PDB file of C-alpha atoms and ligand atoms in Angstrom:
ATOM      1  CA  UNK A 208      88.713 119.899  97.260  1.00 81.00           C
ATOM      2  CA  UNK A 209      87.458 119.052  93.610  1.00 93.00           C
ATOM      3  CA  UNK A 210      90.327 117.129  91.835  1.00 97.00           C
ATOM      4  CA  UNK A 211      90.602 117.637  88.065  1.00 98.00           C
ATOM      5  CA  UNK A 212      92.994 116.041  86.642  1.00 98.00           C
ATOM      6  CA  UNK A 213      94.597 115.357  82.587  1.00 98.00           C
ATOM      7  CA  UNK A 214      95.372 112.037  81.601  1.00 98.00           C
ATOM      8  CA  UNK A 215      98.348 112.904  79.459  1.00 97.00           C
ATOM      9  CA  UNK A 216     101.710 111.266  77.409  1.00 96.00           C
ATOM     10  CA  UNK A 217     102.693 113.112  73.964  1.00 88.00           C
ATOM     11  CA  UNK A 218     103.045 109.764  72.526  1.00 93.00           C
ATOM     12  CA  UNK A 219     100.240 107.650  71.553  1.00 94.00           C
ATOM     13  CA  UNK A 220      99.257 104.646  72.273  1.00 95.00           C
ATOM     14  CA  UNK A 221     101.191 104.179  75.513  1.00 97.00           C
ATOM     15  CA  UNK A 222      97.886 103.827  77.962  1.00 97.00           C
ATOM     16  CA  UNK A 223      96.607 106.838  78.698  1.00 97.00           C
ATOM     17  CA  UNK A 224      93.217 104.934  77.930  1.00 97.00           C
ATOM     18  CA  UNK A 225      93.579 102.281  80.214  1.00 98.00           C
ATOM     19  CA  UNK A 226      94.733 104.365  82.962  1.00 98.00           C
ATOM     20  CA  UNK A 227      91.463 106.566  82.663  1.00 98.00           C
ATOM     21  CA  UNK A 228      88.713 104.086  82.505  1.00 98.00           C
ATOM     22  CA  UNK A 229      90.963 101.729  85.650  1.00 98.00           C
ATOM     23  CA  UNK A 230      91.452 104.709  87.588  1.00 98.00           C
ATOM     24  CA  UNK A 231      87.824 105.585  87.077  1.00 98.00           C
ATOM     25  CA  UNK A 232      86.944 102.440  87.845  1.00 98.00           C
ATOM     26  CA  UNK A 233      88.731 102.326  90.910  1.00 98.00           C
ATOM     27  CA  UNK A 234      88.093 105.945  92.297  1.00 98.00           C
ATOM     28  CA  UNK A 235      84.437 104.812  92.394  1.00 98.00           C
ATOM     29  CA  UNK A 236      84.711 101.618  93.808  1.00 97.00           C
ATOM     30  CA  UNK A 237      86.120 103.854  96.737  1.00 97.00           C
ATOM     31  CA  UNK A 238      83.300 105.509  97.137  1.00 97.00           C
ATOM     32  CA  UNK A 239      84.198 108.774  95.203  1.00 97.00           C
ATOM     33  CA  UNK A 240      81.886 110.795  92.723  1.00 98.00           C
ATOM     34  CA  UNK A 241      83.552 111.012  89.284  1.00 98.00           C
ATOM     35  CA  UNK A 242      83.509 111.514  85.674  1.00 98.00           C
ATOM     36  CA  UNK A 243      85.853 110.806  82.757  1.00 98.00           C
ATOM     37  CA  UNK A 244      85.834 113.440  80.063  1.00 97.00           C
ATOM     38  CA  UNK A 245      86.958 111.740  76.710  1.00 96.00           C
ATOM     39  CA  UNK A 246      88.680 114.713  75.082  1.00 94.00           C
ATOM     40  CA  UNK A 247      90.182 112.399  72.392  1.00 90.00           C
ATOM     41  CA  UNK A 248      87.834 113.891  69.746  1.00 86.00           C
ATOM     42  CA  UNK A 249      88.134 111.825  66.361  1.00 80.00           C
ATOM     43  CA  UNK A 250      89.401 109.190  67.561  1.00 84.00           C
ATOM     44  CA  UNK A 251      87.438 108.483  70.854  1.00 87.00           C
ATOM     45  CA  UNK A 252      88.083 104.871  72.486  1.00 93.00           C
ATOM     46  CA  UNK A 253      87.138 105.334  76.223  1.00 96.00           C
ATOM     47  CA  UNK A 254      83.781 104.636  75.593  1.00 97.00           C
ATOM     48  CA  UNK A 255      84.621 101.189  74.335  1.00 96.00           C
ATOM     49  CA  UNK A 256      86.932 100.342  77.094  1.00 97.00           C
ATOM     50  CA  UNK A 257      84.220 101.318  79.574  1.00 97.00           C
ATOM     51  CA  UNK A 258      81.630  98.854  77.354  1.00 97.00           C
ATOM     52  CA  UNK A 259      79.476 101.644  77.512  1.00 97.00           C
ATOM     53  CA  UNK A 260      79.750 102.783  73.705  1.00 95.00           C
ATOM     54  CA  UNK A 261      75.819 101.922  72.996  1.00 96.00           C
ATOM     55  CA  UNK A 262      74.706 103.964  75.730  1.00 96.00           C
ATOM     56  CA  UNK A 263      75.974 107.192  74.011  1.00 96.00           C
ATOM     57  CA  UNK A 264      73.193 109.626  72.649  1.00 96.00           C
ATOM     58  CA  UNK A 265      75.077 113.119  72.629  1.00 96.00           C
ATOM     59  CA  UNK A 266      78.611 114.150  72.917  1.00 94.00           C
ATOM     60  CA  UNK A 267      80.595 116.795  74.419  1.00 94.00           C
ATOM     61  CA  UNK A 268      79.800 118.417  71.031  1.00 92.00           C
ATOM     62  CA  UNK A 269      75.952 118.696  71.718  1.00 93.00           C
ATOM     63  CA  UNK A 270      76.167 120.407  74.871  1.00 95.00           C
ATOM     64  CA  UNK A 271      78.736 123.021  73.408  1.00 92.00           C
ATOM     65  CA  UNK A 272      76.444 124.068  70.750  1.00 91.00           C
ATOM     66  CA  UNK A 273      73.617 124.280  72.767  1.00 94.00           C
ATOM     67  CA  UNK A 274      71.831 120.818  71.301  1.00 95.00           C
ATOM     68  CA  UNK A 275      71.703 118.945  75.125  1.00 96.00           C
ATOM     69  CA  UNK A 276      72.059 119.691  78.614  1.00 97.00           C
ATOM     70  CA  UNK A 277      75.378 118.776  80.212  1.00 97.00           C
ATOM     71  CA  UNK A 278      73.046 115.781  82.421  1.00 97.00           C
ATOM     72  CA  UNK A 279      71.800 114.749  79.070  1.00 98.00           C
ATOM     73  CA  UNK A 280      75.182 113.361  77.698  1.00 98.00           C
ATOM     74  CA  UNK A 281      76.375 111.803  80.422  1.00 98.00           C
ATOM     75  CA  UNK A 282      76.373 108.258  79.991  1.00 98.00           C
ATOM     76  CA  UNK A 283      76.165 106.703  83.845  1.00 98.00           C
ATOM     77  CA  UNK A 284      78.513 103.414  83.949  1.00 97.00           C
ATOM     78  CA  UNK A 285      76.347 100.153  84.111  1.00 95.00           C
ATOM     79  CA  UNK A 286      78.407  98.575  87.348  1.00 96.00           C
ATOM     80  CA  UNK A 287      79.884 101.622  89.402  1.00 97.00           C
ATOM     81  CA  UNK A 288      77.158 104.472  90.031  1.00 96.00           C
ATOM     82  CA  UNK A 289      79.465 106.683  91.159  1.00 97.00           C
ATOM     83  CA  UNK A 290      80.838 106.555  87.551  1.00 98.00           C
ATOM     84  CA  UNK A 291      79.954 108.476  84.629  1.00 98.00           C
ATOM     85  CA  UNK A 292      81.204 109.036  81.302  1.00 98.00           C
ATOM     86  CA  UNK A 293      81.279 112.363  79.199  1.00 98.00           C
ATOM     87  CA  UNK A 294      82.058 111.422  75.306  1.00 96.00           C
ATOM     88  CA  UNK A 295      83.430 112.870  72.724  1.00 91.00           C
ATOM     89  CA  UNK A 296      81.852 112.957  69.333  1.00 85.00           C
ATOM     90  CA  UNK A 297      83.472 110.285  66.849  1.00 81.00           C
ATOM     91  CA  UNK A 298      83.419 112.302  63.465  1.00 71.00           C
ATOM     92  CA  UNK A 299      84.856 115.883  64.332  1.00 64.00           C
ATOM     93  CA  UNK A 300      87.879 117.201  64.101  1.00 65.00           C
ATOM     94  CA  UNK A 301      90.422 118.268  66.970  1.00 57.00           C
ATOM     95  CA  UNK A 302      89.945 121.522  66.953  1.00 62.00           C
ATOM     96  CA  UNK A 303      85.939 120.881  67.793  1.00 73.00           C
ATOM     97  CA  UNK A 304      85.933 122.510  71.117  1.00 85.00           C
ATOM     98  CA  UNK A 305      87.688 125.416  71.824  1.00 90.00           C
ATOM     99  CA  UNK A 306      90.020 125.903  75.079  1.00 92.00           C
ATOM    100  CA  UNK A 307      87.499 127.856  76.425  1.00 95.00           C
ATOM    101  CA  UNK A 308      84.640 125.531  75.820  1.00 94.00           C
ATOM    102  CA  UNK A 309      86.717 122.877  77.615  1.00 94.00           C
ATOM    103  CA  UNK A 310      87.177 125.325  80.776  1.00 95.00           C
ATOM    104  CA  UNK A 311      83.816 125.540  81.030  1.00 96.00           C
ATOM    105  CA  UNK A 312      82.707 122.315  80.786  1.00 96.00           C
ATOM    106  CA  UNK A 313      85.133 120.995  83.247  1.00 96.00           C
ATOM    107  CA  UNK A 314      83.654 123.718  85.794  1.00 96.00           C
ATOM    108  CA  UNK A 315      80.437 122.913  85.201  1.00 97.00           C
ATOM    109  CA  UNK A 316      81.648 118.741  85.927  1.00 98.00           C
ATOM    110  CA  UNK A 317      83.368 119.801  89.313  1.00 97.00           C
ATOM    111  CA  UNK A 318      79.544 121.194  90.900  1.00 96.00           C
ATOM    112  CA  UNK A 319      78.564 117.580  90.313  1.00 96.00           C
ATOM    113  CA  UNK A 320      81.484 115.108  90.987  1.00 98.00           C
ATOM    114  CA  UNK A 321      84.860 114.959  93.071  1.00 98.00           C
ATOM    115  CA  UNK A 322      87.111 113.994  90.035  1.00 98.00           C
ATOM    116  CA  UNK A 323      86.925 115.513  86.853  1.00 98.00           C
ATOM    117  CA  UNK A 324      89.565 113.247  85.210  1.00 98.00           C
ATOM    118  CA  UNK A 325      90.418 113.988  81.267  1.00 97.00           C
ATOM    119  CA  UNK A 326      91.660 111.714  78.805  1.00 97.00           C
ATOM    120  CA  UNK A 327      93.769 113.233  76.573  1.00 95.00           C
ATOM    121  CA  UNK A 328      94.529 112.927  72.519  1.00 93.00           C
ATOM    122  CA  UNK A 329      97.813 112.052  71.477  1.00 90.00           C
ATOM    123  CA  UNK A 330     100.626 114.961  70.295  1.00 89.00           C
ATOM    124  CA  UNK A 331     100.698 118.402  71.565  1.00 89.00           C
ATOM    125  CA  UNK A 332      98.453 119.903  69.091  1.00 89.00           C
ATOM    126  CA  UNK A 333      95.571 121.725  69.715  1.00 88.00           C
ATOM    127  CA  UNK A 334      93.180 118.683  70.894  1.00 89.00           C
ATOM    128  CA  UNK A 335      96.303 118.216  73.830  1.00 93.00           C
ATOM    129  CA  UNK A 336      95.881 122.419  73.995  1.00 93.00           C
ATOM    130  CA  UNK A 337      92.072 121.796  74.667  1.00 92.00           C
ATOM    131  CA  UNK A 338      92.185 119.306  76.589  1.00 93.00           C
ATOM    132  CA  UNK A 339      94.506 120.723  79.410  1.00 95.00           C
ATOM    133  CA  UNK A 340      92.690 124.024  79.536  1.00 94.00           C
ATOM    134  CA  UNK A 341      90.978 123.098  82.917  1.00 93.00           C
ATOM    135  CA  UNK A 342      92.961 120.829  84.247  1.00 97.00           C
ATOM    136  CA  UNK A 343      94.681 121.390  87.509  1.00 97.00           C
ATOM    137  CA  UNK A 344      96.680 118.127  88.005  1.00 98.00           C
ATOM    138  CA  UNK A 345      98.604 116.051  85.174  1.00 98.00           C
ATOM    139  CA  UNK A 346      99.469 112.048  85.161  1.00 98.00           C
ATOM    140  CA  UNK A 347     101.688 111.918  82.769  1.00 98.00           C
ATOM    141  CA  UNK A 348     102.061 108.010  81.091  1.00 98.00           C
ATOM    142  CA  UNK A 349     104.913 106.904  79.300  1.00 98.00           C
ATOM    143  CA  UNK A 350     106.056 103.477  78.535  1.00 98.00           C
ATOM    144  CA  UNK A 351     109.938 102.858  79.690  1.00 98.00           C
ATOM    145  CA  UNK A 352     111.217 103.543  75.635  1.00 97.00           C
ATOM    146  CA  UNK A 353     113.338 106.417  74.654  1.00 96.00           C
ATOM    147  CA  UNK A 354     110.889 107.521  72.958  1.00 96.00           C
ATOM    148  CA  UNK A 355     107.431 107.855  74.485  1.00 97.00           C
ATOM    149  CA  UNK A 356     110.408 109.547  77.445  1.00 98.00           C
ATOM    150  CA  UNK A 357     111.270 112.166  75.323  1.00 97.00           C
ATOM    151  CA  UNK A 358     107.804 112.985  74.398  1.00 96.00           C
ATOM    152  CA  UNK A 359     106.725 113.169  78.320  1.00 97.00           C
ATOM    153  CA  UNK A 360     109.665 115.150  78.651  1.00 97.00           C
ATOM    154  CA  UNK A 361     108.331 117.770  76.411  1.00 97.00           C
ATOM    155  CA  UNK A 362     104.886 117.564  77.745  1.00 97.00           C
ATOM    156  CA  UNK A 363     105.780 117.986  81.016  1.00 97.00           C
ATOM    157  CA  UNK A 364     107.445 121.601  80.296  1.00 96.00           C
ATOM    158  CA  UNK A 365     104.537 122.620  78.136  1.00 96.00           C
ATOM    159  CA  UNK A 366     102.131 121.624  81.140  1.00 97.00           C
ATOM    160  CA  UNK A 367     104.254 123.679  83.501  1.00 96.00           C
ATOM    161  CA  UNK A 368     103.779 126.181  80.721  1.00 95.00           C
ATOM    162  CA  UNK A 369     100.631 125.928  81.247  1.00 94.00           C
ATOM    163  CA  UNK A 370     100.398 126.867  85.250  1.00 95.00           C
ATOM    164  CA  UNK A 371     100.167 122.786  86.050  1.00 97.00           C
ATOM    165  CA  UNK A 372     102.623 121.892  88.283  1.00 93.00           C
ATOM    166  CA  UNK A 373     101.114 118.871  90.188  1.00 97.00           C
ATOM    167  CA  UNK A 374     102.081 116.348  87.803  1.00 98.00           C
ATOM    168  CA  UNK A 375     102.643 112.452  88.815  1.00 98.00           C
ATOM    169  CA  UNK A 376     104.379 110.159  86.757  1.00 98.00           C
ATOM    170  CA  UNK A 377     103.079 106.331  85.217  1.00 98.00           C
ATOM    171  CA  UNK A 378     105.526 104.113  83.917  1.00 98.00           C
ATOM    172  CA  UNK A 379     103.211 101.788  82.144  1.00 98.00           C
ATOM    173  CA  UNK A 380     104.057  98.325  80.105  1.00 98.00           C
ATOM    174  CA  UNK A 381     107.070  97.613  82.169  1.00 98.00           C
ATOM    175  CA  UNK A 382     108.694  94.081  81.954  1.00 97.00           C
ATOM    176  CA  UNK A 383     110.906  93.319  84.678  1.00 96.00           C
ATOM    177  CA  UNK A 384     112.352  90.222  82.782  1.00 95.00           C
ATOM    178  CA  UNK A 385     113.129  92.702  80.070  1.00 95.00           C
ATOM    179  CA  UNK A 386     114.727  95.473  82.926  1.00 95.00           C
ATOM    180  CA  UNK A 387     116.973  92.708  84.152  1.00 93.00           C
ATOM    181  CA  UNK A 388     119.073  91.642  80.522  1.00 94.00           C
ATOM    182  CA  UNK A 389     119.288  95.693  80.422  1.00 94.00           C
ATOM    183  CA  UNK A 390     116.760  95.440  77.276  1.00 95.00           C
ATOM    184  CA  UNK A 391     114.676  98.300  78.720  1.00 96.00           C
ATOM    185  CA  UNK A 392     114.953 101.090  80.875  1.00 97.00           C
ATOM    186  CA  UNK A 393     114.296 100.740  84.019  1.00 96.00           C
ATOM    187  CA  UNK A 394     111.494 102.726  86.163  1.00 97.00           C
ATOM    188  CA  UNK A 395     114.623 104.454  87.858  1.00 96.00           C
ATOM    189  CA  UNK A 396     116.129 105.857  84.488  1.00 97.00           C
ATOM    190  CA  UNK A 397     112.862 106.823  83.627  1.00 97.00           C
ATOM    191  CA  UNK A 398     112.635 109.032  86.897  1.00 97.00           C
ATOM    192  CA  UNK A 399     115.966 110.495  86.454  1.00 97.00           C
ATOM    193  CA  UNK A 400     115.552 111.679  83.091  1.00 97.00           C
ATOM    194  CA  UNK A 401     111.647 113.473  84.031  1.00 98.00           C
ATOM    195  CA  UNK A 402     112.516 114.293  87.489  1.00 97.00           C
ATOM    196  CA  UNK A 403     108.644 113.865  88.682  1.00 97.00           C
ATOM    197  CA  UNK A 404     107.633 112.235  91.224  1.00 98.00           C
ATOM    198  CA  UNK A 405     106.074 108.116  90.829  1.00 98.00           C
ATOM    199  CA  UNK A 406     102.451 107.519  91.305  1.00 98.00           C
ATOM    200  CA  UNK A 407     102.406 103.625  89.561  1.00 98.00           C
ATOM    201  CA  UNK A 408     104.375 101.453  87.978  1.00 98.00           C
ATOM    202  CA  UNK A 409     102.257  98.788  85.483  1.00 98.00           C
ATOM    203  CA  UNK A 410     103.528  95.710  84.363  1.00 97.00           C
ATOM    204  CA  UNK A 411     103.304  94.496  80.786  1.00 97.00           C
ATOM    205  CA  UNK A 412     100.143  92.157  81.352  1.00 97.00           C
ATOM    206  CA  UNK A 413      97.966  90.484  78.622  1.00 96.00           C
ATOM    207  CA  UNK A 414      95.057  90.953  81.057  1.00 96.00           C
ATOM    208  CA  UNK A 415      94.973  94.268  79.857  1.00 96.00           C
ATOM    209  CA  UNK A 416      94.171  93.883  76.419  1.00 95.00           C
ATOM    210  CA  UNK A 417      91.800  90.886  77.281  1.00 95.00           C
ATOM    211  CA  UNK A 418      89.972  93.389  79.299  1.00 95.00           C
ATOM    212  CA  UNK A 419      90.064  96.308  77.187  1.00 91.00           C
ATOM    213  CA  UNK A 420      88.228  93.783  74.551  1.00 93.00           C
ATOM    214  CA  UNK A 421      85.531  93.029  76.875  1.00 95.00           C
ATOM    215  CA  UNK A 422      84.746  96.782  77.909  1.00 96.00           C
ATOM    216  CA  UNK A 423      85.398  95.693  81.689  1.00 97.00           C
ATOM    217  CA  UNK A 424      88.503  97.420  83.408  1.00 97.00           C
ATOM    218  CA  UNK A 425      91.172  94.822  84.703  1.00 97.00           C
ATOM    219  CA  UNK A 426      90.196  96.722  88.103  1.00 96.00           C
ATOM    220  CA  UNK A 427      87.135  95.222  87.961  1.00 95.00           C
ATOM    221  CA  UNK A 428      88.233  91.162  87.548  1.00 94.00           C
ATOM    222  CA  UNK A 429      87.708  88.905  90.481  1.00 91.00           C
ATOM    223  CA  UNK A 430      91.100  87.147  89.938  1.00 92.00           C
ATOM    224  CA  UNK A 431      93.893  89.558  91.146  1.00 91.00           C
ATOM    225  CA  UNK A 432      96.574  90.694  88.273  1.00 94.00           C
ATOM    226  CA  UNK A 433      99.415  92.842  88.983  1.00 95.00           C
ATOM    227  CA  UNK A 434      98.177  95.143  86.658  1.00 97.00           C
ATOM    228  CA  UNK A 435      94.691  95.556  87.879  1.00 97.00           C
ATOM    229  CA  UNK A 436      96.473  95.869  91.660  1.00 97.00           C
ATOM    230  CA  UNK A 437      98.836  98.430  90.140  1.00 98.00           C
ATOM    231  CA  UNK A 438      95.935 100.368  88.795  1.00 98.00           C
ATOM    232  CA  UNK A 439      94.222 100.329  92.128  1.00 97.00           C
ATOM    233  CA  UNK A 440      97.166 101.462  94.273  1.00 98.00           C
ATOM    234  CA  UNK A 441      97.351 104.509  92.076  1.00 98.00           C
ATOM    235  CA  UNK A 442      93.784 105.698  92.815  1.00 98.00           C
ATOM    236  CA  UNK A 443      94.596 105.248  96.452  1.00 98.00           C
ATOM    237  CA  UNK A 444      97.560 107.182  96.514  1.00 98.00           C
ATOM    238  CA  UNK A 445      95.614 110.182  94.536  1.00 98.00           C
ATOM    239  CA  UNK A 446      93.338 109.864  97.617  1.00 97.00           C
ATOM    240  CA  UNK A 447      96.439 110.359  99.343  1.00 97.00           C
ATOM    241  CA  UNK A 448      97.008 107.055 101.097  1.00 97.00           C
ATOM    242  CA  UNK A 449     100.779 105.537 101.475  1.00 97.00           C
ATOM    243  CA  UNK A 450     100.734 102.688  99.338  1.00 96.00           C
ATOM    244  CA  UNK A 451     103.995 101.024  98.761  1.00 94.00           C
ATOM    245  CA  UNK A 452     105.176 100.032  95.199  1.00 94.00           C
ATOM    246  CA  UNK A 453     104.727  96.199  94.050  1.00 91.00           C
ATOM    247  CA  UNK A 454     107.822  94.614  93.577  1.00 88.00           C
ATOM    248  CA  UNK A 455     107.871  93.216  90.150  1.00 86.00           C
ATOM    249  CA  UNK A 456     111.181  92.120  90.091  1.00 75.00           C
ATOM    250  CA  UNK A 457     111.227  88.619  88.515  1.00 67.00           C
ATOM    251  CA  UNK A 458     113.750  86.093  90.238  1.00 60.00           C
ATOM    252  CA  UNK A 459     112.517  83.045  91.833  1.00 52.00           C
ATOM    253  CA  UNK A 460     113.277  84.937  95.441  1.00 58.00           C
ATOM    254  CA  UNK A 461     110.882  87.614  94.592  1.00 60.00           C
ATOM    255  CA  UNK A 462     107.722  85.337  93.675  1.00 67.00           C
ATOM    256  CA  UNK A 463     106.745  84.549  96.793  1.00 66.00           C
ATOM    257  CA  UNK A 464     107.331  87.740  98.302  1.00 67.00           C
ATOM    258  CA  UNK A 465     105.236  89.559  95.170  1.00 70.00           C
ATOM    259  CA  UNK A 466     102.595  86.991  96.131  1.00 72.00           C
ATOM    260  CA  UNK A 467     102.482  87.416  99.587  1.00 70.00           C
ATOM    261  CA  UNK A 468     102.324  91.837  98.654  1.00 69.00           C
ATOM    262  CA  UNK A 469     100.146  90.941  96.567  1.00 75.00           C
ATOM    263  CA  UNK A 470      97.632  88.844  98.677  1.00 76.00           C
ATOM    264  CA  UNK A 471      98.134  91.586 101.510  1.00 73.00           C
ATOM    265  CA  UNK A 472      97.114  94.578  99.039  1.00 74.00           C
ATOM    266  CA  UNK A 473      93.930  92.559  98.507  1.00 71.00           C
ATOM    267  CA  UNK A 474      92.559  91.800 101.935  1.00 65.00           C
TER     268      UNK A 474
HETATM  269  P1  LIG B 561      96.627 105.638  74.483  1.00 71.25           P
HETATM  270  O1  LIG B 561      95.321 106.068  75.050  1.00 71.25           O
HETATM  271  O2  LIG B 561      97.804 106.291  75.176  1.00 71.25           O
HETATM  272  O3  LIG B 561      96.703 105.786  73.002  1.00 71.25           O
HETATM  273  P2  LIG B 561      95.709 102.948  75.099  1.00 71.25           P
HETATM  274  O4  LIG B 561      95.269 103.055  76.518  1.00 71.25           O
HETATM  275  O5  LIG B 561      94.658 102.985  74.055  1.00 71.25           O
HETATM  276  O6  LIG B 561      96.819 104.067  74.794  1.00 71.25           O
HETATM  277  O7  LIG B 561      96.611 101.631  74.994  1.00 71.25           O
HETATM  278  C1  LIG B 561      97.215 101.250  73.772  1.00 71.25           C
HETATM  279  C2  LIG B 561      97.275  99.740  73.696  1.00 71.25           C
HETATM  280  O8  LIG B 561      98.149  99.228  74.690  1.00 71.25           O
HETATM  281  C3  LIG B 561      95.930  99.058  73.935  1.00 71.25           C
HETATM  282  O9  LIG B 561      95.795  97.997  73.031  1.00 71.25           O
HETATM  283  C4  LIG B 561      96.025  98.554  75.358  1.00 71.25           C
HETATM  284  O10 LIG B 561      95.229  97.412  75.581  1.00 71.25           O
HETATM  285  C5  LIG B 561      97.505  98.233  75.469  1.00 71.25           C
HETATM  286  N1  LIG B 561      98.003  98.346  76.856  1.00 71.25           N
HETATM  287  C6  LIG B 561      97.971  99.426  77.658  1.00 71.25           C
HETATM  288  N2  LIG B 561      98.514  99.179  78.864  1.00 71.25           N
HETATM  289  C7  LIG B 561      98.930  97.871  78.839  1.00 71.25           C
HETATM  290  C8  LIG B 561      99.581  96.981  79.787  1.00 71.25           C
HETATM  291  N3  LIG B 561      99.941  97.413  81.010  1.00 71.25           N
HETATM  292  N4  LIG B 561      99.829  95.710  79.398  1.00 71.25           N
HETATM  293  C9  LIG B 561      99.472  95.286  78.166  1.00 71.25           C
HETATM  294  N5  LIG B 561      98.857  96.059  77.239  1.00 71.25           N
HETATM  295  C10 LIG B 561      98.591  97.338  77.549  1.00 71.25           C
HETATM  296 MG1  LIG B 562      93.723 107.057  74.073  1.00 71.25          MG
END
């Protein structure tokens, strides 16, 4: 069974990014075929957080009109050949590609790889219109604030709108410390108010941005991170496995036990 699935928030700037190019990362490092369609037209970025932004000749926009074959702008990642990359173009508008277009494209990824995964603009404009078109699955990503909530909440009735009904949540950015003084929700309130069911929880980790600088996913560091070990335990699960959750709670108790999780997840 192909898999293709939107990357998806409302919000901006809440992950949706980082989630594609780790759970890229980490699909192929499990052996699995797959490519990451960048449907963030204007304002692409997963090129960059892949490091493979020099390799990019044509975008989604070339084969559309005609300019390229599909093969000819996909840009193959330089560690993980099971990976590839499908850009979008940097100067057009959102409205670029047509819903249709999108379909099409995505059909013509799923002959070629297991995951079609697409990572998807910001708002629920037309780009977010586009960019669902084909999909068949939804991770939504929200960060544990009222307000990136309230935007997943809407986007999860416009994707059931839509026909999409497998849709996982990502609590991303969490900070346990944070949870604890009652300063942010927790990933419980965060379920109660979307009612869909957990694929990851992330931890607030500086990691992240360190590697999002370098173009190397945090999946891809030799020196385990929560984060990077939360991003692989959601690939697995998509793959169906029974992973359990990482405890990040943050009292002294919990350390070693997060450790010792943490150590076990890795051998
Ligand atoms: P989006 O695609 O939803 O706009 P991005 O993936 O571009 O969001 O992430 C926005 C910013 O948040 C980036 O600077 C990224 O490095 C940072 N970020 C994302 N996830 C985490 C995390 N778990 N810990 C720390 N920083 C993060
Ligand atoms: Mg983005």
């Amino acid at each position: 069974m192909k898999r293709i699935i939107v990357t998806t928030s409302g919000k901006g700037g809440v992950g949706k990014t980082t989630v594609t190019a780790n759970l890229g990362m980490a699909l192929a490092r499990l052996g699995r075929k797959i490519v990451l369609v960048d449907a963030d037209f204007g304002l692409r970025n997963l090129d960059l957080l892949l490091g493979l932004e020099n390799r990019i000749v044509y975008t989604a926009m070339e084969v559309v009109s005609g300019e390229c074959r599909l093969e000819q702008a996909l840009v193959r990642d330089k560690r993980e050949s099971g990976l590839v990359l499908l850009p979008a173009a940097q100067n057009r508008n959102k409205e670029a590609i047509t819903a249709e277009q999108m379909k099409q494209l995505v059909d013509s990824l799923t002959q070629m790889y297991d995951y079609v995964v697409i990572d998807c603009p910001a708002g629920i404009e037309m780009g977010f219109k586009n960019a669902i078109a084909g999909a068949k699955e939804a991770l939504i990503v929200t960060t544990p604030e009222i307000a990136a909530v309230r935007d997943a909440d809407r986007v999860i009735g416009l994707l059931e709108a839509q026909g999409i009904k497998n849709i996982h949540l990502i609590v991303n950015r969490l900070r346990p410390a944070m949870v604890q003084v009652n300063d942010m929700m927790s990933v419980q309130d965060v379920q109660e108010i979307l009612s869909i069911p957990l694929i990851g929880v992330v931890p607030e980790d500086e990691r992240v941005i360190v590697s999002t600088n370098r173009g190397e996913p945090l999946v891809l560091s030799e020196t385990a991170s929560l984060a990077g070990t939360a991003f692989d335990h959601i690939a697995r699960r998509l793959e169906g496995e029974k992973v359990e959750f990482l405890d990040l709670e943050p009292t002294q108790d919990n350390f070693f036990a997060r450790l010792r999780k943490l150590l076990f997840s890795i051998i």
